[in-house]
Amino acid sequence: MIKIKSPREISLMRQAGKITAAARNLAGKMVTAGTTTQEIDKAVHDFIISQGAIPTFLGYSGYPASICISVNDELIHGIPGKRVLRDGDVVSIDVGATKDGYVGDCAATYIVGGGTEEDKRLVEVTRQSFFEGMKYAREGYRVSDISHAIQEYVEANGFSVVREYVGHGVGSEMHESPEVPNYGKPGRGPRLVRGMTIAVEPMVNQGAAAIKVLPDGWTVVSADGKKTAHYENTILITSGDPEILTVFEGVCE
Ligand code: MF3
Ligand code: CO
């Protein structure tokens, strides 16, 4: 069952989204050589608490931290720790914050220092694939129209989309209906209706699409060891253009 949000719920989703986007922005600025991944986790945790919100991921299914930070071949769900970021690392950061019972969920990928041309292209194509999906995040289309647009754009640029993990409805819970895959034929799945709030999150591999989960039970890596990227926003379906809820000072990274 897809939960259509009331105007009151939408304004709470905007508040949660703003805090989540500000947390992502803070995390992104800390992606520098010599910083440990747990330092970024702590800063984000403290920021979210300072906003009167709760880090959504902390304790979710036993997840041990407030952010997911996934470096190079790590795609999603990387656990913060003592790892020191180095020049050229491709770093995906995923953040969730719950404010007054509503969840914001967003992610972005940053490169430490310059980065190679091919790594910069990976990050840009992943981000742009989200905006290609946004062209179909409108009434009159169906969920898989977003999925199809993301897949087409990523594959046209020579990268691959991961199948095992998908975007999702988001609201009073982090994971609600519907699932929002990053692949598939157009014209399938639920119709998009104003008041739906969904997290659209392309997960992209520089090499083949296959992934595996590390023995820690969380970290998802590319099977071929090539680099990966992730980009996500929480959005609202409206009567016109979709509204991106995870924006901070007009910016969504
Ligand atoms: N953004 C991720 C998602 O959409 C966050 C889940 S990580 C977890 O599923 F640690 F909270 F599980
Ligand atoms: Co998500």
mmCIF file of C-alpha atoms and ligand atoms in Angstrom:
data_model
loop_
_atom_site.group_PDB
_atom_site.id
_atom_site.type_symbol
_atom_site.label_atom_id
_atom_site.label_comp_id
_atom_site.label_asym_id
_atom_site.label_seq_id
_atom_site.Cartn_x
_atom_site.Cartn_y
_atom_site.Cartn_z
ATOM 1 C CA MET A 1 0.000 0.000 0.000
ATOM 2 C CA ILE A 2 1.420 3.339 -1.066
ATOM 3 C CA LYS A 3 0.856 6.064 1.526
ATOM 4 C CA ILE A 4 -0.178 9.391 0.009
ATOM 5 C CA LYS A 5 1.031 12.195 2.275
ATOM 6 C CA SER A 6 -1.244 14.926 3.597
ATOM 7 C CA PRO A 7 -0.170 18.587 3.430
ATOM 8 C CA ARG A 8 0.857 18.355 7.103
ATOM 9 C CA GLU A 9 2.961 15.266 6.431
ATOM 10 C CA ILE A 10 4.536 16.937 3.406
ATOM 11 C CA SER A 11 5.669 19.900 5.483
ATOM 12 C CA LEU A 12 7.209 17.492 8.013
ATOM 13 C CA MET A 13 8.939 15.643 5.153
ATOM 14 C CA ARG A 14 10.361 18.989 3.989
ATOM 15 C CA GLN A 15 11.808 19.609 7.450
ATOM 16 C CA ALA A 16 13.366 16.140 7.610
ATOM 17 C CA GLY A 17 14.674 16.522 4.064
ATOM 18 C CA LYS A 18 16.330 19.822 4.819
ATOM 19 C CA ILE A 19 18.173 18.416 7.843
ATOM 20 C CA THR A 20 19.232 15.328 5.889
ATOM 21 C CA ALA A 21 20.543 17.410 2.983
ATOM 22 C CA ALA A 22 22.452 19.682 5.371
ATOM 23 C CA ALA A 23 23.991 16.570 6.954
ATOM 24 C CA ARG A 24 25.031 15.295 3.524
ATOM 25 C CA ASN A 25 26.569 18.675 2.734
ATOM 26 C CA LEU A 26 28.538 18.630 6.002
ATOM 27 C CA ALA A 27 29.745 15.088 5.301
ATOM 28 C CA GLY A 28 30.767 15.975 1.750
ATOM 29 C CA LYS A 29 32.933 18.840 2.982
ATOM 30 C CA MET A 30 34.771 16.418 5.274
ATOM 31 C CA VAL A 31 35.767 14.138 2.392
ATOM 32 C CA THR A 32 39.451 15.109 2.435
ATOM 33 C CA ALA A 33 42.744 13.185 2.547
ATOM 34 C CA GLY A 34 43.670 12.188 6.098
ATOM 35 C CA THR A 35 40.119 12.169 7.511
ATOM 36 C CA THR A 36 38.816 8.897 8.926
ATOM 37 C CA THR A 37 35.379 7.625 7.989
ATOM 38 C CA GLN A 38 34.371 7.500 11.671
ATOM 39 C CA GLU A 39 35.173 11.207 12.080
ATOM 40 C CA ILE A 40 32.637 11.975 9.369
ATOM 41 C CA ASP A 41 30.092 9.655 11.009
ATOM 42 C CA LYS A 42 30.513 11.396 14.364
ATOM 43 C CA ALA A 43 30.150 14.891 12.886
ATOM 44 C CA VAL A 44 26.976 13.894 11.052
ATOM 45 C CA HIS A 45 25.553 12.143 14.117
ATOM 46 C CA ASP A 46 26.161 15.209 16.308
ATOM 47 C CA PHE A 47 24.724 17.552 13.673
ATOM 48 C CA ILE A 48 21.514 15.526 13.296
ATOM 49 C CA ILE A 49 21.040 15.427 17.073
ATOM 50 C CA SER A 50 21.692 19.199 17.269
ATOM 51 C CA GLN A 51 18.755 19.681 14.872
ATOM 52 C CA GLY A 52 16.372 17.828 17.189
ATOM 53 C CA ALA A 53 16.353 14.860 14.806
ATOM 54 C CA ILE A 54 17.381 11.207 15.015
ATOM 55 C CA PRO A 55 19.942 9.439 12.790
ATOM 56 C CA THR A 56 17.564 7.032 11.016
ATOM 57 C CA PHE A 57 20.188 4.416 10.149
ATOM 58 C CA LEU A 58 21.599 4.015 13.697
ATOM 59 C CA GLY A 59 20.237 0.718 14.998
ATOM 60 C CA TYR A 60 18.169 0.062 11.851
ATOM 61 C CA SER A 61 18.245 -3.760 11.513
ATOM 62 C CA GLY A 62 21.236 -3.506 13.876
ATOM 63 C CA TYR A 63 23.231 -1.098 11.675
ATOM 64 C CA PRO A 64 25.971 0.289 13.941
ATOM 65 C CA ALA A 65 26.418 3.901 12.693
ATOM 66 C CA SER A 66 24.623 7.075 11.591
ATOM 67 C CA ILE A 67 25.890 7.142 8.000
ATOM 68 C CA CYS A 68 26.910 4.621 5.389
ATOM 69 C CA ILE A 69 30.294 5.486 3.855
ATOM 70 C CA SER A 70 31.402 3.357 0.945
ATOM 71 C CA VAL A 71 34.843 3.805 -0.631
ATOM 72 C CA ASN A 72 35.920 2.842 -4.191
ATOM 73 C CA ASP A 73 34.649 -0.712 -4.899
ATOM 74 C CA GLU A 74 32.262 -0.356 -1.943
ATOM 75 C CA LEU A 75 28.849 0.661 -3.308
ATOM 76 C CA ILE A 76 26.523 1.016 -0.302
ATOM 77 C CA HIS A 77 26.235 0.218 3.404
ATOM 78 C CA GLY A 78 29.956 0.692 4.153
ATOM 79 C CA ILE A 79 30.415 0.954 7.923
ATOM 80 C CA PRO A 80 32.410 3.954 9.256
ATOM 81 C CA GLY A 81 35.645 3.069 11.057
ATOM 82 C CA LYS A 82 39.353 3.812 11.264
ATOM 83 C CA ARG A 83 39.894 3.869 7.494
ATOM 84 C CA VAL A 84 41.782 7.007 6.449
ATOM 85 C CA LEU A 85 40.615 8.637 3.218
ATOM 86 C CA ARG A 86 43.314 9.056 0.575
ATOM 87 C CA ASP A 87 43.699 11.191 -2.516
ATOM 88 C CA GLY A 88 41.627 9.765 -5.383
ATOM 89 C CA ASP A 89 39.217 7.771 -3.214
ATOM 90 C CA VAL A 90 35.642 7.692 -4.548
ATOM 91 C CA VAL A 91 33.464 8.085 -1.449
ATOM 92 C CA SER A 92 29.704 7.518 -1.340
ATOM 93 C CA ILE A 93 27.916 8.866 1.727
ATOM 94 C CA ASP A 94 24.322 7.950 2.572
ATOM 95 C CA VAL A 95 22.482 9.798 5.356
ATOM 96 C CA GLY A 96 19.050 9.484 6.941
ATOM 97 C CA ALA A 97 17.429 11.753 9.520
ATOM 98 C CA THR A 98 14.055 11.394 11.234
ATOM 99 C CA LYS A 99 12.434 14.620 12.445
ATOM 100 C CA ASP A 100 9.030 14.667 14.182
ATOM 101 C CA GLY A 101 8.387 11.134 12.939
ATOM 102 C CA TYR A 102 9.254 11.661 9.255
ATOM 103 C CA VAL A 103 12.340 10.493 7.370
ATOM 104 C CA GLY A 104 14.686 12.158 4.898
ATOM 105 C CA ASP A 105 17.053 9.880 2.971
ATOM 106 C CA CYS A 106 19.796 11.022 0.603
ATOM 107 C CA ALA A 107 23.260 10.138 -0.665
ATOM 108 C CA ALA A 108 26.007 11.500 -2.882
ATOM 109 C CA THR A 109 29.443 10.469 -4.090
ATOM 110 C CA TYR A 110 32.546 12.648 -3.663
ATOM 111 C CA ILE A 111 36.138 12.229 -4.810
ATOM 112 C CA VAL A 112 39.066 13.019 -2.510
ATOM 113 C CA GLY A 113 41.292 15.565 -4.287
ATOM 114 C CA GLY A 114 41.218 15.593 -8.084
ATOM 115 C CA GLY A 115 40.211 12.115 -9.198
ATOM 116 C CA THR A 116 40.820 10.564 -12.613
ATOM 117 C CA GLU A 117 38.714 11.582 -15.624
ATOM 118 C CA GLU A 118 37.003 8.175 -15.599
ATOM 119 C CA ASP A 119 36.147 8.424 -11.895
ATOM 120 C CA LYS A 120 34.779 11.946 -12.316
ATOM 121 C CA ARG A 121 32.649 10.665 -15.195
ATOM 122 C CA LEU A 122 31.322 7.838 -13.002
ATOM 123 C CA VAL A 123 30.242 10.321 -10.325
ATOM 124 C CA GLU A 124 28.686 12.751 -12.838
ATOM 125 C CA VAL A 125 26.828 10.052 -14.802
ATOM 126 C CA THR A 126 25.426 8.597 -11.562
ATOM 127 C CA ARG A 127 24.170 12.006 -10.422
ATOM 128 C CA GLN A 128 22.772 12.900 -13.825
ATOM 129 C CA SER A 129 20.980 9.540 -14.066
ATOM 130 C CA PHE A 130 18.880 10.640 -11.076
ATOM 131 C CA PHE A 131 17.876 13.805 -12.965
ATOM 132 C CA GLU A 132 17.104 11.748 -16.090
ATOM 133 C CA GLY A 133 14.726 9.746 -13.871
ATOM 134 C CA MET A 134 13.183 12.993 -12.601
ATOM 135 C CA LYS A 135 11.876 13.737 -16.109
ATOM 136 C CA TYR A 136 9.370 10.918 -15.485
ATOM 137 C CA ALA A 137 8.669 11.559 -11.782
ATOM 138 C CA ARG A 138 5.339 13.120 -12.677
ATOM 139 C CA GLU A 139 1.671 12.295 -12.706
ATOM 140 C CA GLY A 140 0.799 10.373 -15.873
ATOM 141 C CA TYR A 141 3.858 8.153 -15.648
ATOM 142 C CA ARG A 142 4.520 4.934 -13.755
ATOM 143 C CA VAL A 143 7.328 3.993 -11.368
ATOM 144 C CA SER A 144 9.253 2.020 -13.973
ATOM 145 C CA ASP A 145 9.403 5.014 -16.315
ATOM 146 C CA ILE A 146 11.826 6.503 -13.773
ATOM 147 C CA SER A 147 13.686 3.172 -13.571
ATOM 148 C CA HIS A 148 13.992 2.848 -17.327
ATOM 149 C CA ALA A 149 15.308 6.398 -17.797
ATOM 150 C CA ILE A 150 18.019 5.799 -15.185
ATOM 151 C CA GLN A 151 19.118 2.508 -16.750
ATOM 152 C CA GLU A 152 19.173 3.884 -20.296
ATOM 153 C CA TYR A 153 21.311 6.857 -19.336
ATOM 154 C CA VAL A 154 23.784 4.843 -17.248
ATOM 155 C CA GLU A 155 24.231 2.122 -19.869
ATOM 156 C CA ALA A 156 24.487 4.637 -22.737
ATOM 157 C CA ASN A 157 27.473 6.013 -20.837
ATOM 158 C CA GLY A 158 29.124 2.586 -20.558
ATOM 159 C CA PHE A 159 28.435 1.866 -16.873
ATOM 160 C CA SER A 160 26.050 -0.634 -15.259
ATOM 161 C CA VAL A 161 23.173 -0.413 -12.786
ATOM 162 C CA VAL A 162 22.933 -2.694 -9.767
ATOM 163 C CA ARG A 163 19.758 -4.808 -9.573
ATOM 164 C CA GLU A 164 19.800 -6.186 -6.038
ATOM 165 C CA TYR A 165 19.120 -2.870 -4.262
ATOM 166 C CA VAL A 166 16.443 -0.355 -5.197
ATOM 167 C CA GLY A 167 14.915 2.993 -4.268
ATOM 168 C CA HIS A 168 11.744 3.055 -2.195
ATOM 169 C CA GLY A 169 8.803 4.949 -0.825
ATOM 170 C CA VAL A 170 9.741 6.972 2.256
ATOM 171 C CA GLY A 171 7.655 8.677 4.932
ATOM 172 C CA SER A 172 7.071 7.805 8.562
ATOM 173 C CA GLU A 173 9.190 4.759 7.748
ATOM 174 C CA MET A 174 12.454 4.741 5.813
ATOM 175 C CA HIS A 175 11.295 1.932 3.556
ATOM 176 C CA GLU A 176 7.721 2.126 2.320
ATOM 177 C CA SER A 177 6.028 0.993 -0.900
ATOM 178 C CA PRO A 178 6.699 1.179 -3.772
ATOM 179 C CA GLU A 179 10.092 -0.234 -4.727
ATOM 180 C CA VAL A 180 11.847 2.003 -7.256
ATOM 181 C CA PRO A 181 14.356 -0.083 -9.251
ATOM 182 C CA ASN A 182 17.104 1.503 -11.326
ATOM 183 C CA TYR A 183 16.356 -0.754 -14.299
ATOM 184 C CA GLY A 184 13.407 -2.142 -16.193
ATOM 185 C CA LYS A 185 10.944 -1.751 -19.019
ATOM 186 C CA PRO A 186 8.921 1.484 -19.088
ATOM 187 C CA GLY A 187 5.196 1.634 -18.311
ATOM 188 C CA ARG A 188 5.201 -0.838 -15.408
ATOM 189 C CA GLY A 189 4.492 -0.583 -11.704
ATOM 190 C CA PRO A 190 2.233 1.815 -9.804
ATOM 191 C CA ARG A 191 1.068 5.074 -11.347
ATOM 192 C CA LEU A 192 2.681 8.169 -9.884
ATOM 193 C CA VAL A 193 0.232 10.358 -7.965
ATOM 194 C CA ARG A 194 0.699 13.713 -6.226
ATOM 195 C CA GLY A 195 1.491 13.284 -2.520
ATOM 196 C CA MET A 196 3.737 10.230 -3.011
ATOM 197 C CA THR A 197 7.190 10.600 -1.471
ATOM 198 C CA ILE A 198 9.916 8.331 -2.815
ATOM 199 C CA ALA A 199 13.689 7.940 -2.540
ATOM 200 C CA VAL A 200 15.248 7.564 -5.983
ATOM 201 C CA GLU A 201 18.767 6.193 -5.709
ATOM 202 C CA PRO A 202 20.832 5.069 -8.693
ATOM 203 C CA MET A 203 23.642 2.651 -7.730
ATOM 204 C CA VAL A 204 26.189 2.453 -10.536
ATOM 205 C CA ASN A 205 29.217 0.270 -11.251
ATOM 206 C CA GLN A 206 32.120 1.302 -13.474
ATOM 207 C CA GLY A 207 32.466 -2.349 -14.498
ATOM 208 C CA ALA A 208 29.944 -5.204 -14.458
ATOM 209 C CA ALA A 209 26.661 -5.006 -12.515
ATOM 210 C CA ALA A 210 27.342 -7.935 -10.186
ATOM 211 C CA ILE A 211 27.812 -7.214 -6.474
ATOM 212 C CA LYS A 212 28.604 -9.171 -3.338
ATOM 213 C CA VAL A 213 28.163 -8.529 0.382
ATOM 214 C CA LEU A 214 31.285 -8.597 2.576
ATOM 215 C CA PRO A 215 31.513 -10.891 5.644
ATOM 216 C CA ASP A 216 30.578 -7.925 7.918
ATOM 217 C CA GLY A 217 27.043 -8.565 6.617
ATOM 218 C CA TRP A 218 26.585 -4.977 5.435
ATOM 219 C CA THR A 219 29.171 -3.679 2.989
ATOM 220 C CA VAL A 220 28.105 -4.167 -0.636
ATOM 221 C CA VAL A 221 31.013 -4.170 -3.130
ATOM 222 C CA SER A 222 31.311 -4.624 -6.884
ATOM 223 C CA ALA A 223 32.146 -8.264 -7.641
ATOM 224 C CA ASP A 224 34.866 -7.212 -10.104
ATOM 225 C CA GLY A 225 36.497 -4.741 -7.680
ATOM 226 C CA LYS A 226 35.915 -1.758 -9.971
ATOM 227 C CA LYS A 227 34.711 1.569 -8.615
ATOM 228 C CA THR A 228 31.082 2.384 -7.850
ATOM 229 C CA ALA A 229 28.900 5.414 -7.115
ATOM 230 C CA HIS A 230 25.561 6.179 -5.439
ATOM 231 C CA TYR A 231 23.301 9.222 -5.554
ATOM 232 C CA GLU A 232 19.940 9.665 -3.842
ATOM 233 C CA ASN A 233 17.285 12.222 -3.014
ATOM 234 C CA THR A 234 13.892 12.027 -1.359
ATOM 235 C CA ILE A 235 11.328 13.560 -3.705
ATOM 236 C CA LEU A 236 7.640 14.526 -3.704
ATOM 237 C CA ILE A 237 5.366 13.829 -6.667
ATOM 238 C CA THR A 238 3.292 16.963 -7.351
ATOM 239 C CA SER A 239 0.823 18.144 -10.003
ATOM 240 C CA GLY A 240 3.870 19.461 -11.926
ATOM 241 C CA ASP A 241 7.630 19.135 -11.528
ATOM 242 C CA PRO A 242 8.789 16.811 -8.743
ATOM 243 C CA GLU A 243 9.935 18.598 -5.598
ATOM 244 C CA ILE A 244 13.283 17.445 -4.254
ATOM 245 C CA LEU A 245 12.887 17.392 -0.472
ATOM 246 C CA THR A 246 16.534 16.733 0.405
ATOM 247 C CA VAL A 247 17.724 20.231 -0.456
ATOM 248 C CA PHE A 248 19.689 22.585 1.749
ATOM 249 C CA GLU A 249 20.020 26.265 0.820
ATOM 250 C CA GLY A 250 18.637 25.441 -2.623
ATOM 251 C CA VAL A 251 21.371 22.872 -3.283
ATOM 252 C CA CYS A 252 21.206 19.110 -3.539
ATOM 253 C CA GLU A 253 24.927 18.375 -3.914
HETATM 254 N N1 MF3 B 1 19.650 4.900 2.112
HETATM 255 C C1 MF3 B 1 19.705 3.512 2.498
HETATM 256 C C2 MF3 B 1 18.445 2.858 1.993
HETATM 257 O O1 MF3 B 1 17.716 3.501 1.317
HETATM 258 C C3 MF3 B 1 19.944 3.407 3.921
HETATM 259 C C4 MF3 B 1 19.869 2.074 4.567
HETATM 260 S S1 MF3 B 1 21.256 1.813 5.469
HETATM 261 C C5 MF3 B 1 20.804 1.184 6.937
HETATM 262 O O2 MF3 B 1 18.154 1.715 2.197
HETATM 263 F F1 MF3 B 1 21.845 1.089 7.603
HETATM 264 F F2 MF3 B 1 19.988 1.984 7.541
HETATM 265 F F3 MF3 B 1 20.203 0.014 6.754
HETATM 266 CO CO CO B 2 17.290 5.056 0.404
#
